């Protein structure tokens, strides 16, 4: 009885995770039944619609069980949005066919509001209560702690995309609710994406199982690759260094904080992409293909490219369902100004300072004035404003915290500055950079604040790079492959550093109690900046690297693997995929033995280098 | 490929892994200095069930923790102060239990969060050692009483101490955050300090040369002159010429219940006191002299002052390295009546046997004896290590020797006439840290408390101390009452 309870009952302490044995035993059982459902009977029977329907219903029920084991009774929310969006999409399609456009729009608005309302309740209830209390002087309190259901953002975004696509006529609604339920809840991608669009996934529901030998090998590769990223590069680095630094930045010197910050950049990539690699591999084993979600993002040479390579499915979602409706690179709409006003208010509430509102409204006013009086810059201005709003919303989506807004805002600013930088001439670049770096040095001289120290050093490094490039351009030599490669390395390093710096605000605000997240996140970020910009101590660098040599080596190794050429990665991936089955099995077992060593590695004792 | 073949591949992989676990040597396989291990099959099958056995409330698994009193011979307990009862007897007296309940009911100033279920009576046994301190608290309306709280990184930034200070000052009066260093290199929640030389603010790396009695050996001084904070700041000509102006801005935080101060005592080669015309939350102090500065005390003429003296990475074995006269001078001048030592966490990762525990405990015994000689008027309270997690076979688990360390420290404290508060026990004993992490009271490192956790621990400690005071007062009252003879 206890065993049955353990297997079937929800336990918040024991969710189904890809890194746990329980999940793989679960998968083995699911797969055996999947094989029976898929293979029993003759060829015609296997390809029949009824058989495919049975397979889809089976996988949907299995996915619901998976979600129940992960989130308990929050399964009800998943079922509710599945039913509501399926009905609304049917209604939208019917209204379209009958030419009732107002009803069609009303149904879309109702669907989106319903979905976002659910998301907002779980994500922004504390912020909303706080905002109302401050604006209206009420004293609303949330007595029950609100727990965020696992993966809610992903499936909510997925159903919104489905309803919107039906509205726009990109796809026809799914006739069978079970097929739609399967699309929404397919367990490999349910918890952490990728966000799959109906147009990509729904057609697969009606195709019989098909997996070549090579694709099977690739599926196994993605699973091992994902487990390696998750266990070695993510969990190990987090447990042995990153978490302890972020939890108590003041216990560590500036160098340790900076190292942890860079290591976090690798960790967050390895964690997220590792999880989606496993999801892609598991889905492939069942004959379903999920879109690639990461494309070596730290190879990016500028922030725009980074967002094309990082969490690709979310970036695409934001572009399709947010950036373009806002006006995209064409114009500004009511939505553009609405969101500016919204962020002015939200930023003021979260930061506790009206300066945020003034800055945002000033930016919007400048953009509007330039767009009006300099028509040639109109599109550029509005495109930048819309992408800035999209990034701010991307930040707010992660949580109602000032840190997430800063993170989104910094990414938006980074993209805009880079766009403008690329259309700026060499002389002007040099002049601007000299003024910027000089200004920071002067500011740092008169006010030796940690944040100014940090920016002054960074400004000087950027100035050096700009100066080298400027001088190189003045020399009467043709650009060769060496200079191009050097330029690429420089761009990659700067983009990686910039993205890592923005992560300071992202990580500080992650995994916090929503009730106190804003305050704690801001304090953590401030303390880290204080340490990095003020408590630098060169004498501890060597002892630190020695004591944390495994962590340091893993970080370097992880980055080197990440930066390997795509062709080489593809080569070894295919080599693995085509290994004989016995060799693949041996490799899989050996890899798991190695991963286990990292899982069971003893905790690194605390070593305090700075007193 | 057919699904059947894939299913077989998955099943064979799982079977192969099971076989590896089954046949892998229990002691592991050594390759060079690296040891390869695999869990026994039995353990693999049980692992998940182990993970889910976390209790729901913070101290729900106090039963896991066997408090040590039964291992201590009661005749080893000194009869401190006015009390003649043994520790065990005090703990078991029904009146005391009733007083506890009553005190808890009356005490509206220090209310631990609703999840605080640690049973203070379980840990009440050594509070009888603090009777001199409790007696001194009775006179705080006319004189100042000092509590000095030494600790490791767990107390850094005024954590835990802050709650104790607030609790004591609310009941016994007093103000100010107590002793702080000349130059703040680590942020505190309750006070912000800025050291400026000729108007230029000094960063953590600038400012006066600092020597520490703990930490890396490169920071030691040739002599043993450090002062009560185990550190000294040297204001010499290299730092500032005679004509230069050195100021220290002291601003107490207005959040929480930090109380204003009325004077600042500069402890140095020669002490000086600046009495303010009125109570204040901030003050800019101008330093007009050179030499050693041991600390600045923000305090009031009466009431209780509580010093937070964190020593990151320290195991608490450094006090004998500080000049005795220095310590004695401070304790006497500040009327120190309680010295709290909170250590032990930093030795746990390096403690592999009971022999290691015994060696550490003996070192601490020497420190306690030394502190006693420096402060004969003060009572001593030792706070043992919190529960701490390490990784074993992929599972986060408490250090196996923590209960032994806790027991050994308790035994030693009692033998030395010091009170002992088991933070380990208060957290719920072995595995308590897991609960604290799950409730956001401790960081995922399994060692340090979060701010919320530090507040929780601080409030538990305060309640424990104040409950002890309540018991002491009730005992006095009972003794003072004339016995009523039964009429025949």
PDB file of C-alpha atoms in Angstrom, chain B residues 316-465:
ATOM      1  CA  UNK B 316      36.559  30.075  18.441  1.00  0.00           C
ATOM      2  CA  UNK B 317      40.007  28.942  19.497  1.00  0.00           C
ATOM      3  CA  UNK B 318      41.745  32.297  19.181  1.00  0.00           C
ATOM      4  CA  UNK B 319      40.944  34.046  22.454  1.00  0.00           C
ATOM      5  CA  UNK B 320      44.079  32.813  24.191  1.00  0.00           C
ATOM      6  CA  UNK B 321      45.987  34.655  21.463  1.00  0.00           C
ATOM      7  CA  UNK B 322      44.642  38.000  22.678  1.00  0.00           C
ATOM      8  CA  UNK B 323      46.299  39.885  25.492  1.00  0.00           C
ATOM      9  CA  UNK B 324      44.474  39.152  28.722  1.00  0.00           C
ATOM     10  CA  UNK B 325      44.754  42.670  30.116  1.00  0.00           C
ATOM     11  CA  UNK B 326      43.127  44.064  27.006  1.00  0.00           C
ATOM     12  CA  UNK B 327      40.132  41.789  27.285  1.00  0.00           C
ATOM     13  CA  UNK B 328      39.871  42.187  31.058  1.00  0.00           C
ATOM     14  CA  UNK B 329      39.944  45.972  30.726  1.00  0.00           C
ATOM     15  CA  UNK B 330      37.083  46.024  28.274  1.00  0.00           C
ATOM     16  CA  UNK B 331      34.927  43.527  30.119  1.00  0.00           C
ATOM     17  CA  UNK B 332      35.381  45.406  33.361  1.00  0.00           C
ATOM     18  CA  UNK B 333      34.919  48.877  31.984  1.00  0.00           C
ATOM     19  CA  UNK B 334      31.825  47.933  29.996  1.00  0.00           C
ATOM     20  CA  UNK B 335      30.410  45.847  32.868  1.00  0.00           C
ATOM     21  CA  UNK B 336      30.215  42.748  30.723  1.00  0.00           C
ATOM     22  CA  UNK B 337      27.975  40.236  32.468  1.00  0.00           C
ATOM     23  CA  UNK B 338      27.377  37.738  29.733  1.00  0.00           C
ATOM     24  CA  UNK B 339      29.761  36.464  27.086  1.00  0.00           C
ATOM     25  CA  UNK B 340      28.262  34.353  24.315  1.00  0.00           C
ATOM     26  CA  UNK B 341      30.530  32.188  22.194  1.00  0.00           C
ATOM     27  CA  UNK B 342      28.917  30.717  19.093  1.00  0.00           C
ATOM     28  CA  UNK B 343      31.331  28.419  17.313  1.00  0.00           C
ATOM     29  CA  UNK B 344      31.840  24.920  16.004  1.00  0.00           C
ATOM     30  CA  UNK B 345      30.494  25.084  12.457  1.00  0.00           C
ATOM     31  CA  UNK B 346      33.848  25.746  10.874  1.00  0.00           C
ATOM     32  CA  UNK B 347      35.440  22.590  12.259  1.00  0.00           C
ATOM     33  CA  UNK B 348      32.712  20.187  11.161  1.00  0.00           C
ATOM     34  CA  UNK B 349      33.989  19.598   7.594  1.00  0.00           C
ATOM     35  CA  UNK B 350      37.338  18.622   9.086  1.00  0.00           C
ATOM     36  CA  UNK B 351      35.998  16.483  11.918  1.00  0.00           C
ATOM     37  CA  UNK B 352      36.251  12.839  10.974  1.00  0.00           C
ATOM     38  CA  UNK B 353      36.278  11.037  14.296  1.00  0.00           C
ATOM     39  CA  UNK B 354      35.383  11.347  17.961  1.00  0.00           C
ATOM     40  CA  UNK B 355      39.074  11.968  18.587  1.00  0.00           C
ATOM     41  CA  UNK B 356      38.814  15.118  16.467  1.00  0.00           C
ATOM     42  CA  UNK B 357      35.791  16.173  18.505  1.00  0.00           C
ATOM     43  CA  UNK B 358      37.631  15.619  21.777  1.00  0.00           C
ATOM     44  CA  UNK B 359      40.596  17.644  20.544  1.00  0.00           C
ATOM     45  CA  UNK B 360      38.374  20.541  19.508  1.00  0.00           C
ATOM     46  CA  UNK B 361      36.385  20.468  22.714  1.00  0.00           C
ATOM     47  CA  UNK B 362      39.584  20.649  24.761  1.00  0.00           C
ATOM     48  CA  UNK B 363      40.684  23.694  22.795  1.00  0.00           C
ATOM     49  CA  UNK B 364      37.339  25.355  23.490  1.00  0.00           C
ATOM     50  CA  UNK B 365      37.647  24.442  27.179  1.00  0.00           C
ATOM     51  CA  UNK B 366      40.939  26.358  27.284  1.00  0.00           C
ATOM     52  CA  UNK B 367      39.241  29.361  25.689  1.00  0.00           C
ATOM     53  CA  UNK B 368      36.411  29.304  28.205  1.00  0.00           C
ATOM     54  CA  UNK B 369      38.842  29.104  31.120  1.00  0.00           C
ATOM     55  CA  UNK B 370      40.796  32.009  29.637  1.00  0.00           C
ATOM     56  CA  UNK B 371      37.680  34.139  29.104  1.00  0.00           C
ATOM     57  CA  UNK B 372      36.612  33.358  32.657  1.00  0.00           C
ATOM     58  CA  UNK B 373      39.907  34.679  33.956  1.00  0.00           C
ATOM     59  CA  UNK B 374      39.498  37.819  31.873  1.00  0.00           C
ATOM     60  CA  UNK B 375      35.901  38.350  32.935  1.00  0.00           C
ATOM     61  CA  UNK B 376      35.337  36.794  36.355  1.00  0.00           C
ATOM     62  CA  UNK B 377      32.077  38.721  36.785  1.00  0.00           C
ATOM     63  CA  UNK B 378      30.553  37.470  33.561  1.00  0.00           C
ATOM     64  CA  UNK B 379      28.525  34.344  32.915  1.00  0.00           C
ATOM     65  CA  UNK B 380      29.278  32.312  29.833  1.00  0.00           C
ATOM     66  CA  UNK B 381      26.939  30.897  27.257  1.00  0.00           C
ATOM     67  CA  UNK B 382      28.237  28.614  24.546  1.00  0.00           C
ATOM     68  CA  UNK B 383      26.154  28.117  21.401  1.00  0.00           C
ATOM     69  CA  UNK B 384      27.098  25.027  19.470  1.00  0.00           C
ATOM     70  CA  UNK B 385      27.063  24.574  15.708  1.00  0.00           C
ATOM     71  CA  UNK B 386      23.855  24.552  13.722  1.00  0.00           C
ATOM     72  CA  UNK B 387      22.831  21.507  11.781  1.00  0.00           C
ATOM     73  CA  UNK B 388      24.924  21.431   8.607  1.00  0.00           C
ATOM     74  CA  UNK B 389      24.575  19.416   5.455  1.00  0.00           C
ATOM     75  CA  UNK B 390      27.129  17.596   3.399  1.00  0.00           C
ATOM     76  CA  UNK B 391      26.654  15.371   0.372  1.00  0.00           C
ATOM     77  CA  UNK B 392      26.790  11.642   0.849  1.00  0.00           C
ATOM     78  CA  UNK B 393      25.877   9.228  -1.925  1.00  0.00           C
ATOM     79  CA  UNK B 394      24.237  12.055  -3.762  1.00  0.00           C
ATOM     80  CA  UNK B 395      21.976  12.949  -0.885  1.00  0.00           C
ATOM     81  CA  UNK B 396      22.211  16.008   1.263  1.00  0.00           C
ATOM     82  CA  UNK B 397      22.592  14.776   4.798  1.00  0.00           C
ATOM     83  CA  UNK B 398      23.697  16.146   8.145  1.00  0.00           C
ATOM     84  CA  UNK B 399      27.302  15.630   9.203  1.00  0.00           C
ATOM     85  CA  UNK B 400      27.170  12.324  10.994  1.00  0.00           C
ATOM     86  CA  UNK B 401      29.289  13.551  13.904  1.00  0.00           C
ATOM     87  CA  UNK B 402      27.225  16.675  14.577  1.00  0.00           C
ATOM     88  CA  UNK B 403      25.151  15.123  17.384  1.00  0.00           C
ATOM     89  CA  UNK B 404      28.356  13.896  19.031  1.00  0.00           C
ATOM     90  CA  UNK B 405      29.948  17.323  18.698  1.00  0.00           C
ATOM     91  CA  UNK B 406      26.859  18.947  20.172  1.00  0.00           C
ATOM     92  CA  UNK B 407      26.811  16.538  23.093  1.00  0.00           C
ATOM     93  CA  UNK B 408      30.526  16.896  23.752  1.00  0.00           C
ATOM     94  CA  UNK B 409      30.328  20.693  23.729  1.00  0.00           C
ATOM     95  CA  UNK B 410      27.340  20.602  26.074  1.00  0.00           C
ATOM     96  CA  UNK B 411      29.197  18.292  28.446  1.00  0.00           C
ATOM     97  CA  UNK B 412      32.264  20.494  28.410  1.00  0.00           C
ATOM     98  CA  UNK B 413      30.236  23.700  28.882  1.00  0.00           C
ATOM     99  CA  UNK B 414      28.464  22.285  31.885  1.00  0.00           C
ATOM    100  CA  UNK B 415      31.743  21.062  33.388  1.00  0.00           C
ATOM    101  CA  UNK B 416      33.118  24.567  32.991  1.00  0.00           C
ATOM    102  CA  UNK B 417      30.056  26.182  34.542  1.00  0.00           C
ATOM    103  CA  UNK B 418      28.864  27.684  31.291  1.00  0.00           C
ATOM    104  CA  UNK B 419      25.361  27.574  29.897  1.00  0.00           C
ATOM    105  CA  UNK B 420      24.815  25.835  26.596  1.00  0.00           C
ATOM    106  CA  UNK B 421      22.231  26.457  23.921  1.00  0.00           C
ATOM    107  CA  UNK B 422      22.032  23.769  21.326  1.00  0.00           C
ATOM    108  CA  UNK B 423      21.288  25.491  18.046  1.00  0.00           C
ATOM    109  CA  UNK B 424      21.470  22.058  16.487  1.00  0.00           C
ATOM    110  CA  UNK B 425      18.710  20.833  18.782  1.00  0.00           C
ATOM    111  CA  UNK B 426      16.665  23.981  18.353  1.00  0.00           C
ATOM    112  CA  UNK B 427      16.709  23.455  14.604  1.00  0.00           C
ATOM    113  CA  UNK B 428      15.208  20.030  15.093  1.00  0.00           C
ATOM    114  CA  UNK B 429      18.376  17.992  15.378  1.00  0.00           C
ATOM    115  CA  UNK B 430      19.750  15.842  12.626  1.00  0.00           C
ATOM    116  CA  UNK B 431      18.100  16.732   9.315  1.00  0.00           C
ATOM    117  CA  UNK B 432      16.745  19.988  10.712  1.00  0.00           C
ATOM    118  CA  UNK B 433      18.708  21.962   8.133  1.00  0.00           C
ATOM    119  CA  UNK B 434      16.732  20.323   5.321  1.00  0.00           C
ATOM    120  CA  UNK B 435      13.549  21.698   6.820  1.00  0.00           C
ATOM    121  CA  UNK B 436      15.109  25.085   7.277  1.00  0.00           C
ATOM    122  CA  UNK B 437      16.147  25.142   3.629  1.00  0.00           C
ATOM    123  CA  UNK B 438      12.710  24.080   2.461  1.00  0.00           C
ATOM    124  CA  UNK B 439      11.165  26.883   4.520  1.00  0.00           C
ATOM    125  CA  UNK B 440      13.580  29.507   3.262  1.00  0.00           C
ATOM    126  CA  UNK B 441      15.298  29.771   6.629  1.00  0.00           C
ATOM    127  CA  UNK B 442      18.664  28.555   5.357  1.00  0.00           C
ATOM    128  CA  UNK B 443      20.567  28.801   2.118  1.00  0.00           C
ATOM    129  CA  UNK B 444      20.970  25.885  -0.237  1.00  0.00           C
ATOM    130  CA  UNK B 445      24.606  25.556   0.872  1.00  0.00           C
ATOM    131  CA  UNK B 446      23.194  23.740   3.892  1.00  0.00           C
ATOM    132  CA  UNK B 447      25.333  25.824   6.227  1.00  0.00           C
ATOM    133  CA  UNK B 448      24.328  29.480   6.438  1.00  0.00           C
ATOM    134  CA  UNK B 449      21.010  30.900   7.509  1.00  0.00           C
ATOM    135  CA  UNK B 450      19.083  33.302   5.359  1.00  0.00           C
ATOM    136  CA  UNK B 451      18.093  36.602   6.905  1.00  0.00           C
ATOM    137  CA  UNK B 452      14.729  35.089   7.796  1.00  0.00           C
ATOM    138  CA  UNK B 453      16.461  32.064   9.322  1.00  0.00           C
ATOM    139  CA  UNK B 454      18.881  34.209  11.294  1.00  0.00           C
ATOM    140  CA  UNK B 455      15.937  36.187  12.658  1.00  0.00           C
ATOM    141  CA  UNK B 456      14.201  32.961  13.571  1.00  0.00           C
ATOM    142  CA  UNK B 457      17.267  31.586  15.338  1.00  0.00           C
ATOM    143  CA  UNK B 458      17.799  34.943  17.057  1.00  0.00           C
ATOM    144  CA  UNK B 459      14.244  34.976  18.312  1.00  0.00           C
ATOM    145  CA  UNK B 460      14.491  31.419  19.578  1.00  0.00           C
ATOM    146  CA  UNK B 461      17.685  32.266  21.449  1.00  0.00           C
ATOM    147  CA  UNK B 462      16.141  35.418  22.912  1.00  0.00           C
ATOM    148  CA  UNK B 463      13.064  33.567  24.024  1.00  0.00           C
ATOM    149  CA  UNK B 464      15.193  30.879  25.612  1.00  0.00           C
ATOM    150  CA  UNK B 465      17.228  33.446  27.529  1.00  0.00           C
TER     151      UNK B 465
END
